[in-house]
């Protein structure tokens, strides 16, 4: 199997049969403030769009539904007109996670792919979604590129048409065709029908060679090729390539997650919440905010990229 087919199949089985939160945690599970700030981001963008009603509020790969539940609560408080106007749509392939999401988002509608979202103005959120999409890997061997396939739990390199630049022997280059196709089609949709999409994920600002495929099994790093469906497979997101795949819209970022969240008011909101809590809970909220935003934690490796209709001003979080 070509690596991307292997990864797609392994992850589909993994998400259908496991509780991924036993293996890893994500920003919305770390602090409720994360989803609340993204809800406020959506409310401001909706205002800039001219407050269309109805508007589709969509999330790709909502996990447990925590981010959107927190976002909706913040929207209901800060922008009740948006709460009334928005139609909630989730893109999720795992039946097991759909059931989790339905507990927190009873009014949502589910789809298997972003291409199935109904037409109209759109505000879309995606946290740690793109990193789970299947990648291809090319390896430089004897002045030519070969592509990685998986046979019997091992890499198997086959001749390839890939025409990347020359590189030293053994160099690995990754390409996320699925993520690029998704961003490209969302850009076309937003250019035609209005709206914005926000992606938060980990990876470098600029494309760079390297093998970033990783597996987590039982909460520990594992061999990505062993036991497909038993571990979560991810790869770093190539934000430069994604920005290049979006045409007809304005691309904002990527900016590091730490400054993005700080500009949205992470620390003010956290302090405000902490003040009404007992000391241990207040300390936990502050520690969670630091984990999301500090450069040595999730604040620098994670990046934020937005696609927005060309008529929209700079969305919150992207300018100092
Ligand atoms: N956004 C969540 C979950 C991240 S895990 C959070 O921040 O906690 C990745 C999510 O994407 C899971 O819900 C998984 O089932 C879903 N997913 C992975 N690949 C997918 C695909 N190709 N299509 C739709 N959903 C997918």
XYZ file of N, CA and C and ligand atoms in Angstrom, residues 15 21 24 26 28-29 59-63 91-94 97 101 112 127-129 132-133, ligand 1:
95
model
N -9.584 5.615 14.819
C -10.597 6.526 15.362
C -11.955 5.836 15.539
N -8.422 10.055 23.250
C -7.989 10.884 24.381
C -7.317 10.063 25.480
N -3.692 10.797 23.699
C -3.168 12.170 23.615
C -4.225 13.141 24.100
N -5.599 17.409 23.678
C -5.581 18.502 22.705
C -5.975 19.798 23.415
N -8.434 22.028 23.312
C -9.744 22.238 23.953
C -9.942 21.409 25.219
N -9.209 20.281 25.317
C -9.319 19.445 26.518
C -8.456 19.998 27.647
N -17.176 22.454 12.084
C -15.893 22.028 12.631
C -15.478 20.733 11.946
N -14.193 20.634 11.633
C -13.635 19.407 11.058
C -13.023 18.582 12.185
N -13.401 17.326 12.293
C -12.813 16.423 13.293
C -12.986 16.929 14.702
N -14.219 17.070 15.190
C -14.450 17.700 16.500
C -14.066 16.864 17.723
N -13.536 15.662 17.548
C -13.096 14.897 18.718
C -14.245 14.600 19.657
N -17.844 17.666 10.612
C -17.301 16.705 9.653
C -16.519 15.677 10.451
N -17.041 14.469 10.485
C -16.448 13.421 11.334
C -16.747 12.065 10.707
N -15.722 11.240 10.559
C -15.946 9.917 9.971
C -16.134 8.830 11.024
N -15.654 9.051 12.239
C -15.730 7.991 13.245
C -17.114 7.954 13.913
N -16.823 8.665 17.656
C -16.644 10.066 18.047
C -17.884 10.894 17.722
N -19.648 13.455 20.258
C -19.954 14.841 19.877
C -21.431 15.143 20.068
N -19.507 13.250 6.294
C -18.258 12.481 6.173
C -17.109 13.313 5.624
N -9.179 22.113 14.641
C -8.015 21.997 15.522
C -7.481 20.572 15.454
N -6.197 20.447 15.204
C -5.565 19.116 15.109
C -6.357 18.166 14.222
N -6.761 18.671 13.087
C -7.436 17.839 12.090
C -6.478 17.490 10.944
N -3.864 14.627 11.007
C -4.316 13.231 10.933
C -4.569 12.797 9.488
N -4.500 13.753 8.545
C -4.758 13.390 7.147
C -3.528 12.694 6.561
N -10.350 18.548 17.015
C -10.348 17.604 18.114
C -9.906 16.195 17.721
C -8.587 15.989 17.070
S -8.314 14.275 16.675
C -9.586 18.154 19.295
O -8.985 19.204 19.158
O -9.612 17.550 20.364
C -8.771 14.208 14.974
C -10.252 14.203 14.706
O -10.455 14.163 13.296
C -11.017 13.016 15.263
O -12.305 13.459 15.617
C -11.058 12.077 14.061
O -12.052 11.096 14.140
C -11.280 13.038 12.934
N -10.807 12.610 11.633
C -9.577 12.129 11.323
N -9.466 11.917 10.005
C -10.642 12.306 9.452
C -11.147 12.356 8.115
N -10.401 11.979 7.087
N -12.398 12.830 7.921
C -13.141 13.243 8.965
N -12.729 13.222 10.241
C -11.503 12.748 10.496
